[in-house]
Coordinates of C-alpha atoms and ligand atoms in Angstrom, one line a residue:
X28 CA 77.3 118.9 130.6
X29 CA 81.3 119.2 129.3
X30 CA 83.0 120.9 132.0
X31 CA 86.2 123.3 130.5
X32 CA 87.9 122.7 133.9
X33 CA 88.3 119.2 132.7
X34 CA 90.4 120.0 129.5
X35 CA 92.3 122.6 132.0
X36 CA 92.7 121.2 135.3
X37 CA 95.9 121.8 136.0
X38 CA 96.8 125.0 133.7
X39 CA 100.1 125.7 135.6
X40 CA 101.5 121.7 134.9
X41 CA 100.7 123.1 131.3
X42 CA 102.6 125.7 131.1
X43 CA 105.5 124.1 132.4
X44 CA 105.0 121.4 130.3
X45 CA 105.1 123.4 127.2
X46 CA 107.8 125.8 129.2
X47 CA 110.1 122.2 128.1
X48 CA 108.7 121.2 125.4
X49 CA 109.5 124.7 123.8
X50 CA 113.2 123.4 124.6
X51 CA 113.0 120.1 124.3
X52 CA 112.2 120.2 120.5
X53 CA 112.4 116.5 120.2
X54 CA 109.9 116.5 124.0
X55 CA 108.0 112.5 123.3
X56 CA 105.4 113.4 125.4
X57 CA 103.4 116.1 124.8
X58 CA 101.6 116.4 121.5
X59 CA 103.2 119.5 119.9
X60 CA 102.0 120.1 116.1
X61 CA 105.3 119.2 115.4
X62 CA 105.0 116.1 117.0
X63 CA 106.3 113.6 113.7
X64 CA 104.3 110.4 115.0
X65 CA 101.2 113.1 114.1
X66 CA 102.4 114.3 110.6
X67 CA 103.7 110.6 109.3
X68 CA 103.9 106.8 110.5
X69 CA 105.9 106.1 112.9
X70 CA 108.4 102.9 112.3
X71 CA 106.2 99.8 112.0
X72 CA 103.0 101.6 112.9
X73 CA 101.0 100.1 110.2
X74 CA 102.4 96.5 111.0
X75 CA 100.0 96.4 114.5
X76 CA 101.4 92.6 115.6
X77 CA 105.3 93.0 114.2
X78 CA 106.7 90.5 112.0
X79 CA 103.4 88.1 112.7
X80 CA 101.7 90.6 111.0
X81 CA 99.0 90.1 107.9
X82 CA 97.6 91.9 104.8
X83 CA 94.0 90.1 104.4
X84 CA 91.2 92.6 104.5
X85 CA 88.6 90.6 103.7
X86 CA 86.3 87.8 106.0
X87 CA 88.8 85.8 106.5
X88 CA 91.3 88.7 107.6
X89 CA 91.7 87.7 111.1
X90 CA 92.1 84.1 110.3
X91 CA 95.8 83.6 109.5
X92 CA 98.6 82.4 111.0
X93 CA 101.2 84.3 111.7
X94 CA 103.0 84.9 109.4
X95 CA 106.5 84.6 110.2
X96 CA 105.9 81.4 111.2
X97 CA 107.7 77.7 109.9
X98 CA 105.7 75.4 107.0
X99 CA 105.6 72.7 110.2
X100 CA 104.6 75.2 112.9
X101 CA 101.6 76.1 110.6
X102 CA 100.6 72.6 109.6
X103 CA 99.9 72.4 113.7
X104 CA 98.3 76.2 114.0
X105 CA 95.4 74.0 111.1
X106 CA 95.0 71.3 113.3
X107 CA 94.6 73.3 116.5
X108 CA 92.1 75.2 113.9
X109 CA 90.5 71.8 113.1
X110 CA 89.3 71.8 117.0
X111 CA 88.7 74.8 117.4
X112 CA 86.7 74.5 114.2
X113 CA 84.6 71.1 114.9
X114 CA 81.4 70.4 116.0
X115 CA 81.6 67.9 119.4
X116 CA 78.4 65.9 119.6
X117 CA 76.4 64.0 122.2
X118 CA 78.1 60.7 124.4
X119 CA 78.7 58.5 123.3
X120 CA 79.1 58.2 120.7
X121 CA 81.0 56.0 117.1
X122 CA 82.9 59.8 116.4
X123 CA 85.6 58.9 119.1
X124 CA 87.8 62.1 120.2
X125 CA 84.9 65.0 119.7
X126 CA 81.9 63.0 121.7
X127 CA 80.7 65.0 125.3
X128 CA 78.8 67.3 124.2
X129 CA 77.6 68.7 127.5
X130 CA 75.1 68.1 129.1
X131 CA 75.0 71.6 129.5
X132 CA 76.4 74.1 127.1
X133 CA 76.0 77.0 125.1
X134 CA 77.0 76.2 122.2
X135 CA 78.9 73.3 120.2
X136 CA 82.4 74.1 119.2
X137 CA 84.5 77.7 119.9
X138 CA 84.0 79.2 116.4
X139 CA 79.7 79.0 116.9
X140 CA 81.5 82.1 118.9
X141 CA 84.8 83.0 117.3
X142 CA 83.5 83.5 114.0
X143 CA 85.8 83.6 112.1
X144 CA 88.4 84.3 114.6
X145 CA 85.7 87.0 115.8
X146 CA 83.5 88.5 117.8
X147 CA 80.4 87.8 118.8
X148 CA 77.4 89.8 119.3
X149 CA 73.6 90.4 121.5
X150 CA 70.9 88.0 119.7
X151 CA 68.5 89.9 117.9
X152 CA 64.7 90.3 117.5
X153 CA 64.1 86.4 119.3
X154 CA 67.2 84.5 118.2
X155 CA 68.2 83.6 121.6
X156 CA 72.2 84.1 122.7
X157 CA 74.1 82.6 120.4
X158 CA 77.3 84.4 120.4
X159 CA 77.2 85.6 124.4
X160 CA 76.8 84.6 127.2
X161 CA 76.3 85.9 130.7
X162 CA 78.2 84.7 133.9
X163 CA 77.1 83.9 137.0
X164 CA 77.3 84.4 141.6
X165 CA 76.2 85.0 144.3
X166 CA 78.1 87.0 147.1
X167 CA 81.3 85.8 148.5
X168 CA 84.7 85.0 147.1
X169 CA 85.5 80.8 145.9
X170 CA 88.6 79.3 148.0
X171 CA 91.1 82.0 145.5
X172 CA 88.9 84.8 145.7
X173 CA 87.1 84.3 142.3
X174 CA 83.6 84.8 141.9
X175 CA 81.6 82.0 143.8
X176 CA 78.8 80.4 141.7
X177 CA 75.3 79.6 142.2
X178 CA 75.3 76.2 143.9
X179 CA 72.3 74.9 140.9
X180 CA 73.2 77.4 138.0
X181 CA 77.0 77.5 138.6
X182 CA 79.3 80.6 137.2
X183 CA 77.6 80.9 133.5
X184 CA 74.2 80.2 132.9
X185 CA 73.9 77.4 129.8
X186 CA 70.9 78.2 128.0
X187 CA 71.2 74.8 125.6
X188 CA 71.2 70.9 127.2
X189 CA 71.4 67.7 125.4
X190 CA 68.0 65.5 125.5
X191 CA 67.3 64.6 128.7
X192 CA 68.6 67.6 130.3
X193 CA 66.8 70.9 131.0
X194 CA 68.7 73.7 129.9
X195 CA 68.9 76.2 132.4
X196 CA 67.0 78.8 131.8
X197 CA 66.0 81.1 129.1
X198 CA 67.1 84.9 128.3
X199 CA 65.4 88.4 126.9
X200 CA 67.1 91.1 125.9
X201 CA 65.8 94.3 125.4
X202 CA 67.3 97.7 124.8
X203 CA 66.0 101.2 126.4
X204 CA 67.2 104.8 124.6
X205 CA 69.0 106.9 125.2
X206 CA 69.4 110.7 124.7
X207 CA 72.3 112.8 125.0
X208 CA 74.1 115.7 123.4
X209 CA 77.7 116.7 121.3
X210 CA 78.3 119.7 122.9
X211 CA 78.2 120.8 118.8
X212 CA 74.5 120.1 119.8
X213 CA 74.5 117.4 117.5
X214 CA 72.6 114.7 118.9
X215 CA 72.8 111.5 119.8
X216 CA 70.7 107.6 120.8
X217 CA 72.6 105.4 123.2
X218 CA 71.0 102.2 123.8
X219 CA 70.6 100.6 127.4
X220 CA 70.5 97.3 128.0
X221 CA 68.3 94.5 129.7
X222 CA 68.4 91.2 130.2
X223 CA 65.6 89.6 131.8
X224 CA 66.4 85.2 133.2
X225 CA 62.6 82.9 133.0
X226 CA 61.4 80.0 132.4
X227 CA 64.3 78.9 135.4
X228 CA 64.4 75.1 135.0
X229 CA 65.4 74.6 138.4
X230 CA 64.2 76.4 141.6
X231 CA 65.1 80.3 140.4
X232 CA 67.8 81.9 142.6
X233 CA 67.2 84.4 144.7
X234 CA 67.4 88.3 143.9
X235 CA 71.4 88.1 145.0
X236 CA 72.5 86.9 142.4
X237 CA 74.9 89.1 140.1
X238 CA 74.8 88.6 136.0
X239 CA 77.6 89.3 133.9
X240 CA 77.1 89.6 130.0
X241 CA 79.2 89.2 127.9
X242 CA 80.3 88.7 124.2
X243 CA 83.5 86.6 122.1
X244 CA 85.6 88.9 122.2
X245 CA 87.7 88.5 118.8
X246 CA 90.9 85.2 118.7
X247 CA 93.9 88.1 116.7
X248 CA 97.2 88.7 118.5
X249 CA 97.1 87.2 121.8
X250 CA 100.0 84.6 121.9
X251 CA 101.1 88.4 121.3
X252 CA 99.6 89.9 124.5
X253 CA 100.4 86.6 126.6
X254 CA 104.4 87.6 125.6
X255 CA 104.3 90.8 126.3
X256 CA 106.3 91.0 129.7
X257 CA 105.2 91.4 133.4
X258 CA 106.9 94.1 134.5
X259 CA 105.8 96.7 131.2
X260 CA 102.1 95.3 132.1
X261 CA 102.5 96.6 135.8
X262 CA 104.8 99.9 135.2
X263 CA 101.1 101.2 133.7
X264 CA 99.1 100.4 138.0
X265 CA 99.4 103.1 139.5
X266 CA 96.4 102.0 142.2
X267 CA 96.2 105.6 144.2
X268 CA 96.7 107.6 140.3
X269 CA 99.7 108.6 141.8
X270 CA 99.9 111.1 138.6
X271 CA 96.8 112.9 139.2
X272 CA 95.6 111.9 136.1
X273 CA 92.3 110.6 137.2
X274 CA 93.1 107.2 135.9
X275 CA 94.3 104.8 137.9
X276 CA 94.4 101.5 136.7
X277 CA 94.9 98.2 138.0
X278 CA 96.0 94.2 137.5
X279 CA 93.9 91.4 138.0
X280 CA 95.4 88.7 140.1
X281 CA 93.4 85.1 139.2
X282 CA 93.8 81.6 140.2
X283 CA 96.1 79.8 137.9
X284 CA 94.9 75.9 138.0
X285 CA 97.7 74.4 136.4
X286 CA 100.7 76.7 138.2
X287 CA 98.8 76.3 141.4
X288 CA 99.3 80.5 142.3
X289 CA 97.6 83.7 141.4
X290 CA 99.4 84.9 138.5
X291 CA 98.9 88.2 136.9
X292 CA 95.0 88.1 134.6
X293 CA 95.1 89.3 130.5
X294 CA 92.4 87.7 129.7
X295 CA 88.6 88.1 129.2
X296 CA 86.7 91.1 130.0
X297 CA 87.7 91.3 133.5
X298 CA 91.3 90.3 132.8
X299 CA 89.6 87.1 135.2
X300 CA 92.7 84.3 133.2
X301 CA 96.3 84.5 133.7
X302 CA 97.2 82.7 130.4
X303 CA 95.2 80.4 127.0
X304 CA 96.0 77.6 128.0
X305 CA 93.3 77.6 131.7
X306 CA 90.7 80.1 128.7
X307 CA 90.9 77.9 126.8
X308 CA 90.0 74.3 129.0
X309 CA 88.3 77.1 130.8
X310 CA 86.1 77.3 127.5
X311 CA 85.8 73.9 126.5
X312 CA 84.1 73.0 129.9
X313 CA 82.0 75.7 130.6
X314 CA 80.5 76.7 126.9
X315 CA 80.5 73.2 125.3
X316 CA 81.2 70.8 127.9
X317 CA 83.5 69.4 128.0
X318 CA 85.8 67.8 130.6
X319 CA 90.2 68.2 130.3
X320 CA 93.0 66.8 132.6
X321 CA 93.0 70.5 134.1
X322 CA 88.5 71.3 134.7
X323 CA 87.6 67.4 134.8
X324 CA 84.3 67.3 136.5
X325 CA 81.0 68.3 134.4
X326 CA 79.6 71.5 135.7
X327 CA 76.5 69.4 136.7
X328 CA 75.3 72.1 139.9
X329 CA 73.4 70.5 143.3
X330 CA 69.8 69.4 142.7
X331 CA 71.2 68.9 138.4
X332 CA 70.5 65.1 138.7
X333 CA 69.5 64.3 134.9
X334 CA 73.1 66.3 134.0
X335 CA 75.1 63.9 136.7
X336 CA 73.7 61.2 135.2
X337 CA 74.4 61.3 131.2
X338 CA 76.7 59.2 129.6
X339 CA 80.3 61.3 129.7
X340 CA 82.4 61.5 126.4
X341 CA 85.2 60.1 128.7
X342 CA 87.5 60.9 131.7
X343 CA 88.3 63.2 130.4
X344 CA 86.9 64.0 127.2
X345 CA 89.6 66.2 126.0
X346 CA 93.2 64.9 125.7
X347 CA 95.9 66.8 126.5
X348 CA 97.3 66.6 122.8
X349 CA 93.3 68.1 122.3
X350 CA 94.0 71.4 124.2
X351 CA 98.0 72.1 123.5
X352 CA 96.9 72.1 119.7
X353 CA 93.4 74.2 120.1
X354 CA 95.9 76.7 122.8
X355 CA 98.7 77.0 120.1
X356 CA 96.2 77.7 117.5
X357 CA 95.1 80.4 119.7
X358 CA 98.7 82.5 120.2
X359 CA 99.8 81.9 116.7
X360 CA 96.8 83.8 115.3
X361 CA 98.4 87.3 113.4
X362 CA 97.0 90.7 113.8
X363 CA 95.8 92.3 109.7
X364 CA 98.0 95.4 109.3
X365 CA 96.3 98.1 109.4
X366 CA 94.6 100.6 106.2
X367 CA 95.3 103.9 105.5
X368 CA 97.4 104.4 108.6
X369 CA 99.6 107.1 107.0
X370 CA 96.5 109.0 105.5
X371 CA 95.8 113.1 106.2
X372 CA 92.2 112.6 108.2
X373 CA 93.4 109.1 110.3
X374 CA 97.2 111.6 111.5
X375 CA 95.1 113.3 113.2
X376 CA 92.7 111.6 114.6
X377 CA 96.1 109.9 116.0
X378 CA 96.8 113.0 117.4
X379 CA 93.2 113.1 118.7
X380 CA 93.7 110.2 120.4
X381 CA 96.7 111.5 122.0
X382 CA 96.0 114.7 123.2
X383 CA 92.0 112.9 124.2
X384 CA 94.3 110.9 126.1
X385 CA 92.8 108.1 125.6
X386 CA 95.6 106.3 125.1
X387 CA 95.8 106.5 129.6
X388 CA 94.6 102.8 128.9
X389 CA 94.4 101.7 125.6
X390 CA 98.5 102.0 125.2
X391 CA 99.6 101.9 122.1
X392 CA 102.9 99.8 121.5
X393 CA 104.9 97.1 123.5
X394 CA 107.8 95.0 122.8
X395 CA 107.6 91.2 122.9
X396 CA 110.8 89.4 125.4
X397 CA 112.3 86.5 123.4
X398 CA 109.8 82.9 124.3
X399 CA 111.8 80.5 123.8
X400 CA 109.0 77.6 122.9
X401 CA 107.5 80.6 119.7
X402 CA 110.0 82.2 118.2
X403 CA 107.5 83.8 115.8
X404 CA 105.7 86.0 119.1
X405 CA 109.6 87.0 120.1
X406 CA 111.1 90.1 120.1
X407 CA 108.0 92.2 118.7
X408 CA 107.1 95.7 117.9
X409 CA 103.5 95.4 117.9
X410 CA 100.3 97.9 118.3
X411 CA 97.4 96.6 120.8
X412 CA 96.6 99.6 122.2
X413 CA 95.4 98.0 125.6
X414 CA 96.8 97.8 129.2
X415 CA 95.1 95.0 130.6
X416 CA 94.7 96.6 133.6
X417 CA 91.0 97.2 135.2
X418 CA 89.4 100.9 135.3
X419 CA 86.6 101.9 136.4
X420 CA 84.4 102.4 133.5
X421 CA 81.2 104.9 136.1
X422 CA 78.0 102.9 136.8
X423 CA 76.1 102.3 133.2
X424 CA 78.6 99.8 132.0
X425 CA 78.9 98.3 135.4
X426 CA 77.6 94.8 135.7
X427 CA 77.9 94.9 139.9
X428 CA 79.9 90.8 139.6
X429 CA 83.6 91.0 141.1
X430 CA 85.9 88.8 139.8
X431 CA 88.7 88.4 141.9
X432 CA 89.9 92.1 142.2
X433 CA 87.8 93.2 139.6
X434 CA 85.2 94.8 141.2
X435 CA 81.8 95.8 139.7
X436 CA 82.8 98.8 137.7
X437 CA 85.8 97.3 136.0
X438 CA 86.8 96.3 133.2
X439 CA 90.0 95.5 131.5
X440 CA 91.0 97.5 128.2
X441 CA 90.2 95.8 125.7
X442 CA 92.9 96.4 122.7
X443 CA 91.3 98.1 119.4
X444 CA 93.8 96.5 117.1
X445 CA 91.8 95.0 114.2
X446 CA 88.3 96.8 115.6
X447 CA 88.1 98.8 111.5
X448 CA 87.8 95.2 110.1
X449 CA 85.3 93.7 112.5
X450 CA 82.4 94.5 109.8
X451 CA 84.1 93.1 106.9
X452 CA 85.3 90.0 109.7
X453 CA 81.5 89.5 111.9
X454 CA 79.4 91.5 109.8
X455 CA 78.7 94.0 112.9
X456 CA 80.7 97.1 114.9
X457 CA 78.8 96.7 118.4
X458 CA 81.0 97.3 120.6
X459 CA 82.2 96.8 124.8
X460 CA 81.3 93.9 126.8
X461 CA 77.4 93.4 126.4
X462 CA 77.4 94.3 122.4
X463 CA 75.5 97.7 123.7
X464 CA 77.5 99.8 121.6
X465 CA 76.8 100.3 117.4
X466 CA 80.2 101.6 116.4
X467 CA 83.6 103.0 118.0
X468 CA 81.3 106.8 118.2
X469 CA 78.6 104.8 121.2
X470 CA 81.4 102.8 122.6
X471 CA 82.8 106.0 124.1
X472 CA 79.6 107.8 124.9
X473 CA 79.9 104.9 126.9
X474 CA 83.1 105.6 128.8
X475 CA 82.5 107.0 132.6
X476 CA 84.7 106.7 135.6
X477 CA 87.9 106.6 135.1
X478 CA 87.2 107.7 132.0
X479 CA 84.6 110.6 131.6
X480 CA 87.2 113.3 131.5
X481 CA 88.6 111.7 127.9
X482 CA 84.7 110.8 126.9
X483 CA 83.6 114.6 127.9
X484 CA 87.2 115.6 125.7
X485 CA 85.8 113.6 122.4
X486 CA 81.9 115.3 123.3
X487 CA 83.7 118.6 122.8
X488 CA 85.1 117.8 119.6
X489 CA 83.8 119.2 116.4
X490 CA 82.2 117.5 114.4
X491 CA 84.9 116.9 112.2
X492 CA 87.3 116.3 114.9
X493 CA 84.7 113.2 115.6
X494 CA 85.3 112.0 111.8
X495 CA 89.3 112.0 112.3
X496 CA 89.5 110.2 116.1
X497 CA 86.9 107.4 114.5
X498 CA 88.9 107.0 111.4
X499 CA 92.2 106.4 113.5
X500 CA 90.2 104.3 115.5
X501 CA 88.7 102.6 112.7
X502 CA 91.9 102.8 111.0
X503 CA 93.6 100.3 114.0
Ligands
HEC627 C1 79.5 80.8 123.7 C2 79.8 81.4 123.5 C3 81.7 81.0 123.4 C4 81.9 79.2 122.6 C5 81.3 78.9 122.4 C6 83.8 80.0 123.1 N1 84.0 80.9 123.7 FE1 86.3 82.1 123.7 N2 84.9 83.7 125.1 C7 84.0 84.5 124.6 C8 83.5 84.9 125.6 C9 82.5 85.6 125.8 C10 84.8 85.8 125.7 C11 85.6 86.7 127.2 C12 85.4 85.9 127.9 C13 84.8 87.0 129.5 O1 84.6 87.9 129.3 O2 84.8 86.2 130.9 C14 85.2 84.3 125.6 C15 86.6 84.8 125.2 C16 87.6 84.2 125.0 C17 89.1 83.6 124.8 C18 90.0 85.1 126.0 C19 89.9 86.5 124.7 C20 90.5 87.9 124.8 O3 90.7 88.7 124.4 O4 90.7 88.0 126.2 C21 89.6 83.6 124.2 C22 91.2 82.6 124.5 C23 88.9 82.0 124.2 N3 87.8 82.8 124.5 C24 88.8 80.9 123.0 C25 87.7 79.6 123.2 C26 87.9 78.3 122.6 C27 89.3 78.1 122.4 C28 86.7 77.8 122.6 C29 86.1 76.6 122.6 C30 86.6 75.7 123.5 C31 86.0 79.0 122.7 N4 86.8 80.2 123.2 C32 84.5 79.0 123.2 C33 82.5 83.4 124.3 C34 82.7 81.7 123.9
HEC628 C1 90.2 105.1 132.0 C2 90.6 103.9 130.6 C3 90.9 104.3 129.2 C4 90.1 105.6 128.8 C5 91.0 106.6 129.3 C6 89.8 105.2 127.3 N1 89.3 103.9 127.5 FE1 87.9 103.1 125.4 N2 87.9 101.4 126.9 C7 88.2 101.6 128.2 C8 87.8 99.7 128.4 C9 88.2 98.9 130.1 C10 86.5 99.6 127.8 C11 86.0 98.6 127.4 C12 84.6 98.5 129.2 C13 83.1 98.0 128.5 O1 83.4 96.8 127.4 O2 82.5 97.9 129.3 C14 86.4 100.2 127.0 C15 86.4 100.3 125.4 C16 86.2 101.0 124.4 C17 86.0 100.4 122.6 C18 85.8 99.4 122.8 C19 86.2 98.3 122.2 C20 85.8 97.2 122.0 O3 86.1 96.4 121.8 O4 84.4 97.2 122.3 C21 87.1 101.2 122.2 C22 86.8 101.4 120.9 C23 87.1 102.6 122.9 N3 87.0 102.1 124.5 C24 87.7 103.5 122.6 C25 88.9 104.0 123.3 C26 88.9 106.5 122.9 C27 88.6 106.6 121.4 C28 89.2 106.8 123.9 C29 89.7 108.1 123.9 C30 89.1 109.5 123.8 C31 89.3 106.3 125.0 N4 88.7 104.8 124.7 C32 89.8 106.1 126.1 C33 89.1 102.1 129.3 C34 89.7 103.3 128.6

């Protein structure tokens, strides 16, 4: 049920604030009817990625390099792009430098999950997992406070394998329909996923195995997110909810293997990776079975003898320069410009987005600091709509699998930029960490925990208001 007290939890605060706002006509915190942010575009608002922004709206909209990049650096980008798309082959092979696939893997290339640099999705019918994967762990923590891998199956289920080595298991995904109604009586249906793992190749794990399903996120603007200053992100942390708005926001601190220290986590659905280089090396090993200097041991677990005996493609299989080039590629993919950002319904939806306090987590914008090594990412006003922090999203979205400081109910606020182009780029709108939401409205309706009040404000909106809010999100 919609609880009307949620929207006016502290009437006296609102009253004082309104009086204050009347005195200060340019109050920048509380949206007022005359707030210029909701009647016209703010400077640069349509340029989601600052000067990196590109203007393509077709199926390749996510695949461009930063628009402000020099020609020489664009060549490096294209080299990285080719390694991102290249299929790895089984070792030994005559094609030196791209053999070593597996022995256990999920896919043969980065782009098979991040197709067109877009988003993965859950499998349909009986197709098996293609651009989604399952993270695994058992109770406890590794020496750095991270998830404790299963001794045999490791920290990620690898359904595929080279000949002579069994794939680890098979998965089956099904859905239960969950009915609900908006406050105006309009019905809706959500789908709740269930994942079963069967045909384990080795001994079946105990009940205590934690399983976290995750689809591949889009690749746009990641270097910009990596560039946001740590201080800017940490200002939004409010662990004890000192401001009493019901939204806390916690930073994840995760192991940075190259630095040999804990660092702020920014990437992955639980902010479990500190930077794009480690994320990339981790993907090479975990998803494709390609070792690097950073992660040099094949992921063959206890008792996986065929895996351990399979030939490799060199030690390590990935050269440092290739890792650098793919990392550079991930850092310099552009962000597409917003579409119809100044349309009346979009601006009305923007106001509702602020009023519903979606901005408590989906923080609209930042200015990146100067990065000596990345002129194109430096000093850009960007609009990612995320705080990159962890939030308790309630029981319905919980995976019950801790990931460093993230507990089993917490997820990182995902950036919303580019979300309106997903349909065109990736051919679907299956949102949230496991792709359960079929579109923006369903994604919001799954919000719980710290975001329950925002969800209820959405549920209480009229049909026109809901459509405007969705139009705003899809203009991002
Ligand atoms: C089997 C599918 C799959 C393959 C193959 C794959 N990824 Fe991913 N990628 C994912 C998933 C799933 C996540 C989210 C991981 C998480 O939340 O723990 C992800 C996350 C990422 C991220 C972080 C994005 C963000 O918004 O936080 C980057 C960068 C990335 N992958 C790059 C790569 C690169 C580079 C390769 C090739 C070496 C690759 N991926 C291969 C599925 C895949
Ligand atoms: C308390 C923080 C919080 C608030 C408030 C919040 N969100 Fe979210 N939002 C999240 C998190 C965290 C996720 C990812 C959850 C998951 O994947 O399970 C998310 C996911 C989404 C997604 C899906 C994004 C994707 O890439 O799949 C959309 C769309 C979205 N939110 C829109 C909204 C809107 C609109 C509002 C306001 C009505 C809102 N959110 C309020 C934290 C928040």
